[in-house]
Structure formats: structure tokens, C-alpha cells
Tab-separated table of C-alpha atoms in Angstrom:
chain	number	residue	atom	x	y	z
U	28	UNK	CA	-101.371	130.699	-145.066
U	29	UNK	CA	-101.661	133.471	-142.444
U	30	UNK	CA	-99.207	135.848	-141.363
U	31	UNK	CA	-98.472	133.519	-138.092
U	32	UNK	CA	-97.966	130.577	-139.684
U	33	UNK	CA	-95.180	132.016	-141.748
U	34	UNK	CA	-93.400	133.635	-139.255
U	35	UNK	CA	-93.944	129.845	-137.530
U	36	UNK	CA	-92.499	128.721	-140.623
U	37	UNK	CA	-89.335	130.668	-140.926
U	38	UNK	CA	-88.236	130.119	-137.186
U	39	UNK	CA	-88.810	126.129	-138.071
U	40	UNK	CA	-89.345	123.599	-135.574
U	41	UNK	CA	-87.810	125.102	-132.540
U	42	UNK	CA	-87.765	122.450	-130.447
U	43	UNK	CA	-85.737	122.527	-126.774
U	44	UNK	CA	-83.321	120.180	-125.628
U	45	UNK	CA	-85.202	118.271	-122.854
U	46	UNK	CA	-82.958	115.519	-121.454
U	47	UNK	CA	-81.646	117.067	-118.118
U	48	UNK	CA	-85.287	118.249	-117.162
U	49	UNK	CA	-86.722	115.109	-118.025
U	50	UNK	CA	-84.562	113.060	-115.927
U	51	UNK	CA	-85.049	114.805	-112.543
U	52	UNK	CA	-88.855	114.553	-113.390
U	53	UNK	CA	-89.415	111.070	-114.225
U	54	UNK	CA	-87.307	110.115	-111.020
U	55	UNK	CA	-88.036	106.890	-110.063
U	56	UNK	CA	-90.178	106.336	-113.483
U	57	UNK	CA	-88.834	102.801	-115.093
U	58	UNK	CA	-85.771	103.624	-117.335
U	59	UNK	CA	-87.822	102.267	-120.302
U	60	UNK	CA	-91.063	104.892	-120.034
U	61	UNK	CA	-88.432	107.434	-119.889
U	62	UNK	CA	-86.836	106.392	-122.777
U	63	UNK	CA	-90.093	106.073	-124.732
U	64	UNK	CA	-91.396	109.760	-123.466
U	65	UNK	CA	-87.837	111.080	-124.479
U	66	UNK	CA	-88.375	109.669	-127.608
U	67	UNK	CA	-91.301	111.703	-127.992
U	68	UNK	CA	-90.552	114.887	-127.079
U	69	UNK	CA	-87.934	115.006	-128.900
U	70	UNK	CA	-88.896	117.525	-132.322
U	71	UNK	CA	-88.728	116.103	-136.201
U	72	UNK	CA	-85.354	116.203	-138.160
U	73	UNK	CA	-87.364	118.579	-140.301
U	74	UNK	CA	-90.523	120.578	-140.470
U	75	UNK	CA	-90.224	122.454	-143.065
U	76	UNK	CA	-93.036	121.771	-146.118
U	77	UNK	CA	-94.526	123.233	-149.184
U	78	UNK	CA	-96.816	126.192	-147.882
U	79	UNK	CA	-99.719	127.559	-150.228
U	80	UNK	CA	-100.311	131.179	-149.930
U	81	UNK	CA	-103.299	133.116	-150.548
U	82	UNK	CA	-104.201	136.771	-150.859
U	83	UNK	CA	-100.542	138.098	-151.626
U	84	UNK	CA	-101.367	141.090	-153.261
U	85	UNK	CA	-102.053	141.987	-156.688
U	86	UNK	CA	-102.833	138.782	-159.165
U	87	UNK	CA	-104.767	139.818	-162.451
U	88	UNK	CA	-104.153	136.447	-163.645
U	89	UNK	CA	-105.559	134.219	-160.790
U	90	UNK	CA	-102.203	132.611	-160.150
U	91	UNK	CA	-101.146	130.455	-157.226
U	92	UNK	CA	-98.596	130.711	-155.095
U	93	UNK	CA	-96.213	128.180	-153.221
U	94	UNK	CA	-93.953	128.899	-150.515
U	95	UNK	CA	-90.801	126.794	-149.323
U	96	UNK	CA	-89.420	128.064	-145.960
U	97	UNK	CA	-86.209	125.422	-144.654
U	98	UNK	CA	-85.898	124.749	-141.073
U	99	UNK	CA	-82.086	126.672	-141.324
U	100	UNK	CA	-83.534	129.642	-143.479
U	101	UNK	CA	-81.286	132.628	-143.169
U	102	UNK	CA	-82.270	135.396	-140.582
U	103	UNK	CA	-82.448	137.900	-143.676
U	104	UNK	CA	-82.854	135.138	-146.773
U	105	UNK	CA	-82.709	135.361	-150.512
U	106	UNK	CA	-85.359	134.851	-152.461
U	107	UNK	CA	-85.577	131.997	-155.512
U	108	UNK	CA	-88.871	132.447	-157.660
U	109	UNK	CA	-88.856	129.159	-159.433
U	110	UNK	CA	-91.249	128.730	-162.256
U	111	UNK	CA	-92.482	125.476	-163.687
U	112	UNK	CA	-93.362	124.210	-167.327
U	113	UNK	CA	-96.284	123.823	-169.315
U	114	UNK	CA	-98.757	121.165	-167.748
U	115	UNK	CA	-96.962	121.782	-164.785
U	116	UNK	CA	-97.377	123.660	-161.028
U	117	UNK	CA	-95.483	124.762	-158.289
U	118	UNK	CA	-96.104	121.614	-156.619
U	119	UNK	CA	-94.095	119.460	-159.016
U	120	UNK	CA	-91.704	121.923	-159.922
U	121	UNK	CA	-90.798	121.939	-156.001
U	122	UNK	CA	-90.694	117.978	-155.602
U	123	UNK	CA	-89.088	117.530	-159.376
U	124	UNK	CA	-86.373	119.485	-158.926
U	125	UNK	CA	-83.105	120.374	-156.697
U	126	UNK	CA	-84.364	123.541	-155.657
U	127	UNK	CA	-85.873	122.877	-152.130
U	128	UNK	CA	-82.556	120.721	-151.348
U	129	UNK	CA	-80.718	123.049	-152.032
U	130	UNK	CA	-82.631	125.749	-150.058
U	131	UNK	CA	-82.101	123.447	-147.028
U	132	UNK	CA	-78.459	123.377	-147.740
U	133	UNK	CA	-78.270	127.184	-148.004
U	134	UNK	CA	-80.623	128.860	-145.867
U	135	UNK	CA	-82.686	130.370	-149.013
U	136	UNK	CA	-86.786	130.630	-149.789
U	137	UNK	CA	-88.241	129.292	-152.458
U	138	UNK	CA	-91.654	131.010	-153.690
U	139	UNK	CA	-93.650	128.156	-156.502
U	140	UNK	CA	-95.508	129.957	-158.737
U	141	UNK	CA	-98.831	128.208	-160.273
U	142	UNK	CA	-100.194	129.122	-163.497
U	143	UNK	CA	-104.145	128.532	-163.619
U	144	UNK	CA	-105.074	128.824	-166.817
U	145	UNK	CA	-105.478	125.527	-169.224
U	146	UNK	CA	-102.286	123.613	-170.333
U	147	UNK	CA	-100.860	125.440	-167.309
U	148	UNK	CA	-98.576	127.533	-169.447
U	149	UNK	CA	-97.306	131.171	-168.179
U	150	UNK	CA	-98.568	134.143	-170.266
U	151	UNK	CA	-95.099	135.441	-172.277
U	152	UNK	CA	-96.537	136.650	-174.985
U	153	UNK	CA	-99.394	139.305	-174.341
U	154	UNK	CA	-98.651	142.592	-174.567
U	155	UNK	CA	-99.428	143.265	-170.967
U	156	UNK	CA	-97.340	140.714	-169.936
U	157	UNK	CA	-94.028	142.141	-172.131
U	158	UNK	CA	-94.480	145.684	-170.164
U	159	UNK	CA	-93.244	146.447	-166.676
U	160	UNK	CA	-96.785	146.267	-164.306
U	161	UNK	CA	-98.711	146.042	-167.671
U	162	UNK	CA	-100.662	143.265	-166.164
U	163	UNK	CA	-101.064	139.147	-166.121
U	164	UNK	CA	-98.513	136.834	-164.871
U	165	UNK	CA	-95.443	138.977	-164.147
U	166	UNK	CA	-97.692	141.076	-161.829
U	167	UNK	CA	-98.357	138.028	-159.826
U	168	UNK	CA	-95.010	136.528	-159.551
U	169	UNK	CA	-93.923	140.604	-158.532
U	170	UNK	CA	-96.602	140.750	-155.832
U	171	UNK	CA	-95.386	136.991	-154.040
U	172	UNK	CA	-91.707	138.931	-154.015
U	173	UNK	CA	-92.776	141.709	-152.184
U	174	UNK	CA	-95.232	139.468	-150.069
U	175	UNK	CA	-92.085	137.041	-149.148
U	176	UNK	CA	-89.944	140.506	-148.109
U	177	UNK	CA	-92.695	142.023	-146.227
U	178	UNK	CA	-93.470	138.817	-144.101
U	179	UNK	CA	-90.071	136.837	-143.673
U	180	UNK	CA	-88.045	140.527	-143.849
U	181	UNK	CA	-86.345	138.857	-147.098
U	182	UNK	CA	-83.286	140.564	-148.431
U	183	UNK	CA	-84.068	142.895	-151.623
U	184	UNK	CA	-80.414	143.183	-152.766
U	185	UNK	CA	-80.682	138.844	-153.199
U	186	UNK	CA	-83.607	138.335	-155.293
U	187	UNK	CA	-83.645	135.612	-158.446
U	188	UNK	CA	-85.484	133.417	-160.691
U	189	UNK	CA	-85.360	130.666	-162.518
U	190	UNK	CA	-87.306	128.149	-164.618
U	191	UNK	CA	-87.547	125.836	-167.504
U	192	UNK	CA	-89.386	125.223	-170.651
U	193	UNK	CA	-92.449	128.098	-170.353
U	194	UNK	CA	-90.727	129.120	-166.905
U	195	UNK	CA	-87.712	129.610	-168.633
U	196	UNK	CA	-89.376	132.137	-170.850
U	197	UNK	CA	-90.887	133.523	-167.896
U	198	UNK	CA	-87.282	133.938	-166.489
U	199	UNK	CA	-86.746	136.009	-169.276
U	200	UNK	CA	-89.713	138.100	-169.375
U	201	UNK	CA	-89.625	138.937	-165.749
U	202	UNK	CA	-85.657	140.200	-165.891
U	203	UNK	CA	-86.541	142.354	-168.818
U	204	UNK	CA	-89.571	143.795	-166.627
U	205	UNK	CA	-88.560	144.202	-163.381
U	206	UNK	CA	-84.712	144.605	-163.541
U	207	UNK	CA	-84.702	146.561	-160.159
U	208	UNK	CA	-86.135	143.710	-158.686
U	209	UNK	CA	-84.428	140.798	-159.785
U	210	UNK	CA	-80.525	140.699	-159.685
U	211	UNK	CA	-80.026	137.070	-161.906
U	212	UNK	CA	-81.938	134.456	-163.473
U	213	UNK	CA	-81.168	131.046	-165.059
U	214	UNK	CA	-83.023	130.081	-168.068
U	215	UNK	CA	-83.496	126.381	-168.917
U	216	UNK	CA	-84.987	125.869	-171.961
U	217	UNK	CA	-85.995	128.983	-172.779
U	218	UNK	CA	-86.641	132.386	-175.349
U	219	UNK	CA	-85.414	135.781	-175.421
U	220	UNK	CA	-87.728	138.092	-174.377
U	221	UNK	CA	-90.863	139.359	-176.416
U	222	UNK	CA	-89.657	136.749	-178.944
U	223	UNK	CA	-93.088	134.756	-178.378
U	224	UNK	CA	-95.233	138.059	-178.460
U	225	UNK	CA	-98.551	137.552	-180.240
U	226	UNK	CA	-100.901	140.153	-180.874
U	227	UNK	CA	-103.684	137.820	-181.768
U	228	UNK	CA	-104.554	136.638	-178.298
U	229	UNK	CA	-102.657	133.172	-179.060
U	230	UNK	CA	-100.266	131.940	-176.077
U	231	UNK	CA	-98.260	130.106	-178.363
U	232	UNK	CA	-95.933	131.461	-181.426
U	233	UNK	CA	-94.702	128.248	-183.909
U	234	UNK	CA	-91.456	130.701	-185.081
U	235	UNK	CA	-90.108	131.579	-182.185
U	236	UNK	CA	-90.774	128.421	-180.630
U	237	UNK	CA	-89.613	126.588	-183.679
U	238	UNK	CA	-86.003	129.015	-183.475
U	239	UNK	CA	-87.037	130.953	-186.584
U	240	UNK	CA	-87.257	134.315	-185.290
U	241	UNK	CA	-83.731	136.107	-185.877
U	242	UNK	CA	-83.383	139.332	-185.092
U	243	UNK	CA	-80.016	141.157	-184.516
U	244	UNK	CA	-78.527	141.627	-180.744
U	245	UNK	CA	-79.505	145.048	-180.348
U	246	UNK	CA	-82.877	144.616	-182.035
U	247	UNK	CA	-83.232	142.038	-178.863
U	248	UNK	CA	-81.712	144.268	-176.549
U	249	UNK	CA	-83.899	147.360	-177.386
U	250	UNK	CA	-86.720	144.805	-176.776
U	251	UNK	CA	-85.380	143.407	-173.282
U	252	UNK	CA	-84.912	147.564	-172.795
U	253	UNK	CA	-88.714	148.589	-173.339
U	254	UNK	CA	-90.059	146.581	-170.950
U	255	UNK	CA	-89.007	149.451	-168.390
U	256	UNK	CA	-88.798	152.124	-170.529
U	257	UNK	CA	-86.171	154.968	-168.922
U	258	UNK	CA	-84.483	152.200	-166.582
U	259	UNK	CA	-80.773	153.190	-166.363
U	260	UNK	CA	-79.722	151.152	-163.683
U	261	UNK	CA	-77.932	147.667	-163.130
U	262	UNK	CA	-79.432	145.321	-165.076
U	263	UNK	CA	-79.866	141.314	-164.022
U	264	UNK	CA	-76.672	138.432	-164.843
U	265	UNK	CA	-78.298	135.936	-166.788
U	266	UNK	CA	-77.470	132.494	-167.194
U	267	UNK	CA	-78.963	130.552	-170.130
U	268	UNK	CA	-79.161	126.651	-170.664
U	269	UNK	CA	-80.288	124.900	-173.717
U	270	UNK	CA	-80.169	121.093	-175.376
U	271	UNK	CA	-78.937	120.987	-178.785
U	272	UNK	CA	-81.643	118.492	-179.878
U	273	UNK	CA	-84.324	120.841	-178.069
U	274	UNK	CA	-87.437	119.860	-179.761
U	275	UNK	CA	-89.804	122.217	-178.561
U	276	UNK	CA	-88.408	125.054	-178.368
U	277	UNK	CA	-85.581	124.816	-180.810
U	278	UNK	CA	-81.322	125.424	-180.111
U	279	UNK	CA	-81.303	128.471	-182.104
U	280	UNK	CA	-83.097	129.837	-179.197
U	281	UNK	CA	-80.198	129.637	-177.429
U	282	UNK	CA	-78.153	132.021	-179.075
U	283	UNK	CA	-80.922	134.628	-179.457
U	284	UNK	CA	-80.691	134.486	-175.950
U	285	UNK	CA	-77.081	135.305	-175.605
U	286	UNK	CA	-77.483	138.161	-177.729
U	287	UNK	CA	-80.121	139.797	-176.281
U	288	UNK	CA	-78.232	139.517	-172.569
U	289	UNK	CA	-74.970	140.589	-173.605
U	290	UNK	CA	-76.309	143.101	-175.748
U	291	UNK	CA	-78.452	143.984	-172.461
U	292	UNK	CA	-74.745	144.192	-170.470
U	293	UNK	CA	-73.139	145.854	-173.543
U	294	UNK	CA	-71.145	143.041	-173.254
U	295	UNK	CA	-68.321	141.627	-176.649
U	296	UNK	CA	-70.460	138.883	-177.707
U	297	UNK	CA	-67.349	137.015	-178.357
U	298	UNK	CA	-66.762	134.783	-175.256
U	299	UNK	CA	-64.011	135.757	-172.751
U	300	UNK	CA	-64.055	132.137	-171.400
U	301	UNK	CA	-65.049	128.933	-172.528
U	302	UNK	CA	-64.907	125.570	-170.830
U	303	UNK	CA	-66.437	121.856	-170.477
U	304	UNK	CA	-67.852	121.756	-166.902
U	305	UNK	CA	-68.510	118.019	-167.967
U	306	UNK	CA	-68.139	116.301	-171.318
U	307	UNK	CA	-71.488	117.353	-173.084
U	308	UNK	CA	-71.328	120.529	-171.679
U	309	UNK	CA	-69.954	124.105	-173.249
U	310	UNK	CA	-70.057	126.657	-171.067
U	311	UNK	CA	-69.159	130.198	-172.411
U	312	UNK	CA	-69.229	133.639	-170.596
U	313	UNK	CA	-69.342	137.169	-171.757
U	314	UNK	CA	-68.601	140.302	-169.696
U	315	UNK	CA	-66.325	138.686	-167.468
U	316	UNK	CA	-64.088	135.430	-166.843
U	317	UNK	CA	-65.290	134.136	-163.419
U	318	UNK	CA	-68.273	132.667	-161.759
U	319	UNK	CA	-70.404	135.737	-161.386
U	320	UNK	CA	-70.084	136.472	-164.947
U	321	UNK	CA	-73.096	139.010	-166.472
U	322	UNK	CA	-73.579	136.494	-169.039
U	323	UNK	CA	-72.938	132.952	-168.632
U	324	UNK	CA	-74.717	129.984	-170.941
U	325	UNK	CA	-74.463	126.349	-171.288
U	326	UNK	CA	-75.139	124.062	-173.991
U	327	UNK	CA	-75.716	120.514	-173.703
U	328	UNK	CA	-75.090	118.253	-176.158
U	329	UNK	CA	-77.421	115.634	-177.619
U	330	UNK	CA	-79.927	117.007	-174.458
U	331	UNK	CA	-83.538	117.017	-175.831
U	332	UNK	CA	-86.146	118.985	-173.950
U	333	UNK	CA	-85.508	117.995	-170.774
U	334	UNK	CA	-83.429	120.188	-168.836
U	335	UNK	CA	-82.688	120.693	-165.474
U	336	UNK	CA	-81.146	117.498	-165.298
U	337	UNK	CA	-79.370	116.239	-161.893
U	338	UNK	CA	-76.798	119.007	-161.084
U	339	UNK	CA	-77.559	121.593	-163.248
U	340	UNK	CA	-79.952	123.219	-160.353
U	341	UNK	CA	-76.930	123.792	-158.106
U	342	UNK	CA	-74.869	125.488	-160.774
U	343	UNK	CA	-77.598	128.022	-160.816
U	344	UNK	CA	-77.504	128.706	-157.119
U	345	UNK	CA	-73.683	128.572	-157.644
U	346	UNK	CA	-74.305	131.446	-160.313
U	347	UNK	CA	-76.102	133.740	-157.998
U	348	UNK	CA	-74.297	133.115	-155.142
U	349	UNK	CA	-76.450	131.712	-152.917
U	350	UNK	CA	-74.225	128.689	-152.072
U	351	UNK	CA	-72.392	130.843	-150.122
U	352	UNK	CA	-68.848	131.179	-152.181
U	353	UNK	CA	-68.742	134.775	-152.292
U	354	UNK	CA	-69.844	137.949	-153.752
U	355	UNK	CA	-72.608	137.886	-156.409
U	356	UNK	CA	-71.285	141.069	-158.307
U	357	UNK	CA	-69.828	140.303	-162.127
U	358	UNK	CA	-65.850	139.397	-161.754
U	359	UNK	CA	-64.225	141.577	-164.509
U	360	UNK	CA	-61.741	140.067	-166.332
U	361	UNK	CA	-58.368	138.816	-165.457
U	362	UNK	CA	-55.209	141.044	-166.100
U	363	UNK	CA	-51.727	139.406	-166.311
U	364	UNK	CA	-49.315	140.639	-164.119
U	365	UNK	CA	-46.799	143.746	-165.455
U	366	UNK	CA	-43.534	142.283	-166.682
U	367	UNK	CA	-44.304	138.415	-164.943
U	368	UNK	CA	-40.858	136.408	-164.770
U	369	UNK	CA	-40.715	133.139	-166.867
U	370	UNK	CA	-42.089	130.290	-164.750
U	371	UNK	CA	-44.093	132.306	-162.319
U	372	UNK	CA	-47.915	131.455	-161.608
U	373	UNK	CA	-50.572	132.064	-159.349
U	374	UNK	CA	-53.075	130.193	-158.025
U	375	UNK	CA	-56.676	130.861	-156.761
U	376	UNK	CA	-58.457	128.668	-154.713
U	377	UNK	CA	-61.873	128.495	-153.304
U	378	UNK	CA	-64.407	125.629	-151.460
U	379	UNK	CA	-67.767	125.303	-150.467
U	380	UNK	CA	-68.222	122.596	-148.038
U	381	UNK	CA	-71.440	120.653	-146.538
U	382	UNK	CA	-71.455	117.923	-144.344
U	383	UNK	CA	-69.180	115.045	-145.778
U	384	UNK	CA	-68.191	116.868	-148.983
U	385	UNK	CA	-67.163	120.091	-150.798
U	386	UNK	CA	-66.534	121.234	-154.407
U	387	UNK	CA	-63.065	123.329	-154.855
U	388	UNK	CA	-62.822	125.714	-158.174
U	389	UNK	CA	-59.278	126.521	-158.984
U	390	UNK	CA	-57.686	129.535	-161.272
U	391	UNK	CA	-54.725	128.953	-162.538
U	392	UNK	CA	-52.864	131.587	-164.399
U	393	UNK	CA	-49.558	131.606	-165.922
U	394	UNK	CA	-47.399	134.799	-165.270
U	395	UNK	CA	-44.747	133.596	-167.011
U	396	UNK	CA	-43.494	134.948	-170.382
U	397	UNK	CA	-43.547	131.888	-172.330
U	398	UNK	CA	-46.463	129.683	-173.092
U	399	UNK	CA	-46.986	126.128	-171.165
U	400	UNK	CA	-48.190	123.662	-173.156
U	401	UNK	CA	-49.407	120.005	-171.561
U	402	UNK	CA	-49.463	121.550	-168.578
U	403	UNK	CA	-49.656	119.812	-164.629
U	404	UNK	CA	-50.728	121.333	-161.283
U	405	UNK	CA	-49.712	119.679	-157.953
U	406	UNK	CA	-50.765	119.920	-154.728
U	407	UNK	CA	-51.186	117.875	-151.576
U	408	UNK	CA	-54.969	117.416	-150.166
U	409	UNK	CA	-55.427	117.323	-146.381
U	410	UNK	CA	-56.124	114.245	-144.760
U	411	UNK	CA	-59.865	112.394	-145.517
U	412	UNK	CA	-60.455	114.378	-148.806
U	413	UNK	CA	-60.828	112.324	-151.676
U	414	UNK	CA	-61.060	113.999	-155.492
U	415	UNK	CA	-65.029	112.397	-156.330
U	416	UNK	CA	-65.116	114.177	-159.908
U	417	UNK	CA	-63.537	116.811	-161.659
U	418	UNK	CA	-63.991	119.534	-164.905
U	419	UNK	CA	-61.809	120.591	-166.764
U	420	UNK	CA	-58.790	118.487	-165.708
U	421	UNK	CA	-58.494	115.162	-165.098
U	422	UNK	CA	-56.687	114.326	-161.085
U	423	UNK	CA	-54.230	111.269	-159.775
U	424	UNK	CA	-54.594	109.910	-157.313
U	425	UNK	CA	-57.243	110.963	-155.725
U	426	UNK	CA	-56.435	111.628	-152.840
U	427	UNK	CA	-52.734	112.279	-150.866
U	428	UNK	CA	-50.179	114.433	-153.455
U	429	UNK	CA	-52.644	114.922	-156.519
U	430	UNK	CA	-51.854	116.140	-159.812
U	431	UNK	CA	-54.257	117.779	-162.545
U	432	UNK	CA	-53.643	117.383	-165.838
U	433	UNK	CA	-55.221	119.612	-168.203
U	434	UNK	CA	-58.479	118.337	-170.821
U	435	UNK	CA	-58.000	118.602	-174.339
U	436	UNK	CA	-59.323	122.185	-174.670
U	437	UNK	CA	-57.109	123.876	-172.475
U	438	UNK	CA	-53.680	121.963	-172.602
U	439	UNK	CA	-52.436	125.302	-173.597
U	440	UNK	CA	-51.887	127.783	-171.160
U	441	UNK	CA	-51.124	131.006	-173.002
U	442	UNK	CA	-48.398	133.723	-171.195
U	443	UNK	CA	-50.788	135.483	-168.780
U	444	UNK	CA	-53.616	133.725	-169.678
U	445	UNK	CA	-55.957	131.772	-166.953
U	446	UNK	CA	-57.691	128.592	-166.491
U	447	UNK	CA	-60.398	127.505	-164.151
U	448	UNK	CA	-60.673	124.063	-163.545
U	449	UNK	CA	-61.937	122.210	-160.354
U	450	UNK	CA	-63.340	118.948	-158.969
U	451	UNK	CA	-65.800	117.876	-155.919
U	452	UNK	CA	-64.849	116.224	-152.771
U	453	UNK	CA	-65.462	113.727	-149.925
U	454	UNK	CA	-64.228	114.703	-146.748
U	455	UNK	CA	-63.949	113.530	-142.922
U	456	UNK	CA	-64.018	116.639	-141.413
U	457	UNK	CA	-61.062	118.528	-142.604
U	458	UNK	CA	-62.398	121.186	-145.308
U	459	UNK	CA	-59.205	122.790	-145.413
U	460	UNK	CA	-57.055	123.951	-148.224
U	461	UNK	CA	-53.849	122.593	-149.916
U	462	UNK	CA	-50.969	124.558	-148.261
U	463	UNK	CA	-48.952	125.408	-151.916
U	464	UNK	CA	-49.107	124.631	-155.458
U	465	UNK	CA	-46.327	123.765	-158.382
U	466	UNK	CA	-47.749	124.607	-162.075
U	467	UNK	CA	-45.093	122.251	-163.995
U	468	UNK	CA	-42.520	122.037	-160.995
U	469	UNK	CA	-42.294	125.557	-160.589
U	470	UNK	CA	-43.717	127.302	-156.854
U	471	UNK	CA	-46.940	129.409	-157.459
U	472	UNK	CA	-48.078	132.267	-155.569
U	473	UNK	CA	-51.482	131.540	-153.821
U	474	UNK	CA	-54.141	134.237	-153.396
């Protein structure tokens, strides 16, 4: 791919309206040619396809690289480095997952990384690859980063990765190496990092993948920390997914995980939220309440090794921001209000919208003095939006003067204490938001 062809690539088709010059041109041409030349002239709904790219800069480890540039990408885009399994390639991560959809929703570019070598699994385990610019893979996947921000004048500050299964772990390594460079990653399947180190020039290591390798949260820390030995500045959020019936590389993974990141964030590894985004789902956070928590993870129940499954790629994007619903700095925790008056609440409410639909999260939090128990929210949605699904509360009717009723887990809203709950949406054109809210009857403030 030359330099042209991907500044070609990032202004997308470009094509020019050409109805009013055609007309005075074809004249006295039959209205049927006209039609047909109109037809086309008239550019592709979409141009944008998978790109390989050669010569990007330093690659000890022969990789391949992939490039996804949407027709809508942003003037000044993010970057998503999405890396694929074992057996796999960027290729088939890009057509097997949600990633390139959603970069056409959002305006981001996705770079595919390839690995080369046989069974197509990513080195994680050398000791080159464990060390910041020690060598192999991670210097590869580094070098497309700063060959994407060079040519397509990509934003540094919005750089993240994700990946599952031997990507996953690659997720991990490349957060611990190159913290300045990545600000978040999402983990799908995955191992802390340096817990598949081998010093016998083996790629694969039967305890860690088999969840046997234990070690305490700051032993995992200090390991995530030596990768970049003297780094003392912000380190990446991390979000971690795992199936409990994980097969290959085993659910105790998953916690290792958490306590290396939050150990990472000097974060309480207690969780300061949990919730059931969906019904096999636990989510938990660490370091924070909201959305842009430092540490977020999600375990799925009865999920074998098989993950991302439909969905789960847009609540990554969601986690680093890139689907546009705010800032991608942690949220700290919630503080109840001085001295709140019995009754009181106050409600937060956000959307992200697309063409016919939109997804709305909602914190609720109860500034009153006493606890609410069985709790109900109420609010009226504008016209054409219809409630499609929900988490964490069930909502009736779905459309008109809708009230959410509270899941098992959180019927209890504590004094001062917050929920988050929310639900997607159809819509007809009117993305607006509900004018008030009533947390049991009683008005709520709205920020």
C-alpha cells in the first residue's frame, strides 16, 4: 500500500453530486440514456476495504499488517489495533468480528495485525517479547501505530487494542510494554501479562494456560511494571472478558487478570460496582463506578472459548470511548450529596444515537436518607422511540410513559447509593431525551 493510496483511502470515495451538470449536458439526449449514465456516475455506497500494508517500519518478527480505513473516518481518528487468535489473521479477525462495523459507525481505523509464524499464534512468552522494544511481535504491532499516525495524522492521545484468545494475551502484553502508547485495551479470552513466559523457547505454557499459575496481585503488578522499567506515568484502563467454561485457557485466568490491572491502577480490588449487563453476564469495576472505569471485567456464564460473541465488540468501543459518549478519562466514584432530604434523587442520563436507533445508560442515585427498596423510575419517551432491550431493569410499556423496575440484584437502592441501568432504542428521528423523571413518585433532579 503506498503512501497515496492511503491518503486515497482516508478521504474515501469522494464522489460529486452530478445531477444539475448532467442535465444541461445531455440536453436533448432521450430521458432513458440519461438516466442510465446518471446511474453510473453516481459513486458506491462504500469504498472502503481491507488494505494490506507493507514496509511499516520495524518488524523483527515478519508480521503482516492490515489496514481498515471507513469512508466517514474522522479528520484526526483513533486508532483500534485488533489482534486475532491462534490459526487465525487479520483477514478473518476483520470479517469475523464487529470491529470494522463499528469503525464505519464511528469514524475510527482499524490496523489487523498478522502473525506469520506456524499455528499463527502471537509470541507472549519470549523474553524479548515481555520487555518494552525488546524485540518480536510487540515491535511490529508498535511500528503499524506509529505508521497509521504518521500517514493518516492519527490522534496519539486515542490509541487502543484489543483481541481474543492469543490476541487477548497480546492485549495484555502490549499495555504492560508500551503504556505511553496505548490508553485501553479489552481482553477476550486472555492472560495476565508474562504469565505464559517460557524460557525454553516454547510458545506455549500448559499452567498458565491451564489457570494454574497464582501469583499474588502485586507479584503481577511488579510484572506488568517491568516491562517499562522507570515508567511513572498514566497507565492503560483495561477491560477483561472471560467464559467460565473457558477450555483453553482456563477462568482462573480471569481473575489473575483483575489483579494484575487493579494492582497496576493501585486500585481496592474489591469491586465498587457490580451489575448484569444481560443475564449471563457479571460485570464488576474497580477504581471507579462509571463507564470509563480503570478496571472493568466481565464474566460470562456457561461461555466456552468463544468470545467475542455478537455485542460484546461494541461494549469495548463503548469502554474506550470511541462511540462517541464522552470523555475516555476514569469516572471516580460517586459521592452522595451533604445532608440529601428524604425522597430526593437525581438522575443522569446519556444516548448515543445512529440512524434508526440509540442505546440510553441511566444513573440513578438516591439522595434521600432512607433506603428504597423495590424501587420504580418513570419517565415519558419522545415520540417514535420504542424500549428494544434493557440491563439491569426490566421497562413497561415500551414505549409512551415507561417505567423501570429494578432486577433482582439491585432492588435495593441504599441512601446515597447509585444504580446504572439502561436499555437500547428504535427511533423515527427524534433522539431526544425524557423531559423529567419520578424515582418512586417523588420529582428527581436531572443532570
Amino acid at each position: 500500500m503506498t503512501d497515496r493510496s492511503v491518503r486515497k483511502a482516508a478521504r474515501g470515495s469522494g464522489g460529486r453530486p452530478a445531477g444539475s451538470r448532467l442535465t444541461a449536458l445531455l440536453g436533448g439526449v432521450l430521458p432513458m440514456v440519461a438516466a442510465l449514465l446518471l446511474a453510473l456516475a453516481a459513486p458506491p455506497a462504500s469504498a472502503a476495504s481491507l488494505t494490506e500494508v507493507t514496509n511499516f517500519g520495524s518488524n523483527p518478527s515478519n508480521l503482516r499488517m492490515h489496514l481498515y480505513v471507513p469512508d466517514g473516518v474522522q479528520e484526526r481518528p483513533p486508532v483500534l489495533v485488533a489482534v486475532h487468535y491462534c490459526t487465525g489473521s487479520g483477514p478473518a479477525f476483520h470479517s469475523g468480528t464487529e470491529f470494522a462495523s463499528l469503525a464505519d459507525r464511528y469514524g475510527f481505523v482499524v490496523v489487523y495485525p498478522s502473525a506469520t509464524r506456524s499455528g499463527n499464534c502471537f509470541d507472549v512468552s519470549s523474553p524479548q517479547a515481555l520487555r518494552r522494544d525488546g524485540g518480536s511481535d510487540p515491535v511490529g504491532i508498535r511500528s503499524m501505530v506509529g505508521y497509521v499516525q504518521q500517514r493518516l495524522n492519527a490522534d496519539p492521545d486515542r490509541v487502543y487494542v484489543t483481541g481474543a484468545s492469543s490476541g487477548a494475551m497480546m492485549t495484555n502484553v502490549l499495555v504492560g510494554n508500551y503504556p505511553d502508547v496505548f490508553k485501553a485495551g479489552a481482553a477476550f479470552m486472555g492472560v495476565p501479562h508474562s504469565c505464559f513466559a517460557t524460557t525454553d523457547g516454547s510458545g506455549w505454557n500448559s499452567a498458565c494456560a491451564n489457570g494454574t499459575v497464582d501469583r499474588t496481585p502485586r507479584q503481577w503488578g511488579d510484572l506488568a511494571r517491568g516491562a517499562y522499567p522507570g515508567y511513572s506515568g498514566p497507565r492503560p484502563r483495561m477491560q477483561i472478558w472471560h467464559g467460565t467454561e473457558d477450555g483453553t485457557l482456563r477462568y482462573p485466568n480471569f481473575n489473575e487478570q483483575i489483579e494484575q490491572w487493579t494492582d497496576v491502577h493501585g486500585a481496592n480490588p474489591t469491586p465498587a460496582y457490580t451489575d448484569r449487563p444481560q443475564s449471563n453476564w457479571i460485570r464488576t469495576r474497580y477504581g471507579g463506578t462509571g463507564d470509563r472505569a480503570p478496571v472493568e471485567a466481565v464474566s460470562v456464564q456457561g461461555a466456552g472459548h468463544s468470545l467475542p460473541a455478537g455485542g460484546m465488540a461494541a461494549r469495548a468501543i463503548a469502554f474506550f470511548g470511541l462511540d462517541g459518549t464522552g470523555s475516555t478519562d476514569p469516572e471516580p466514584d460517586p459521592e452522595p450529596d451533604p445532608e440529601p432530604e428524604p425522597g430526593a434523587c437525581r438522575v443522569a442520563y446519556t444516548t448515543n444515537a445512529w440512524n434508526t436507533g440509540l442505546t440510553a445508560s441511566i444513573t440513578v442515585t438516591n439522595t434521600g436518607s432512607v433506603p428504597l427498596s423495590d424501587w420504580s423510575l418513570s419517565f415519558d419517551l419522545p415520540a417514535g422511540q420504542t424500549v428494544v432491550s434493557g440491563w439491569g431493569a426490566s421497562y413497561s410499556p415500551g414505549g409512551g410513559a415507561v417505567t423501570a423496575r429494578p432486577a433482582s440484584y439491585n432492588s435495593t437502592l441504599a441512601a446515597g447509593a447509585s444504580v446504572q441501568i439502561g436499555f437500547q432504542a428504535s427511533h423515527t428521528g427524534d433522539t431526544g431525551e425524557p423531559a423529567s423523571f419520578t424515582l418512586d413518585g417523588a420529582a428527581c433532579t436531572v443532570v
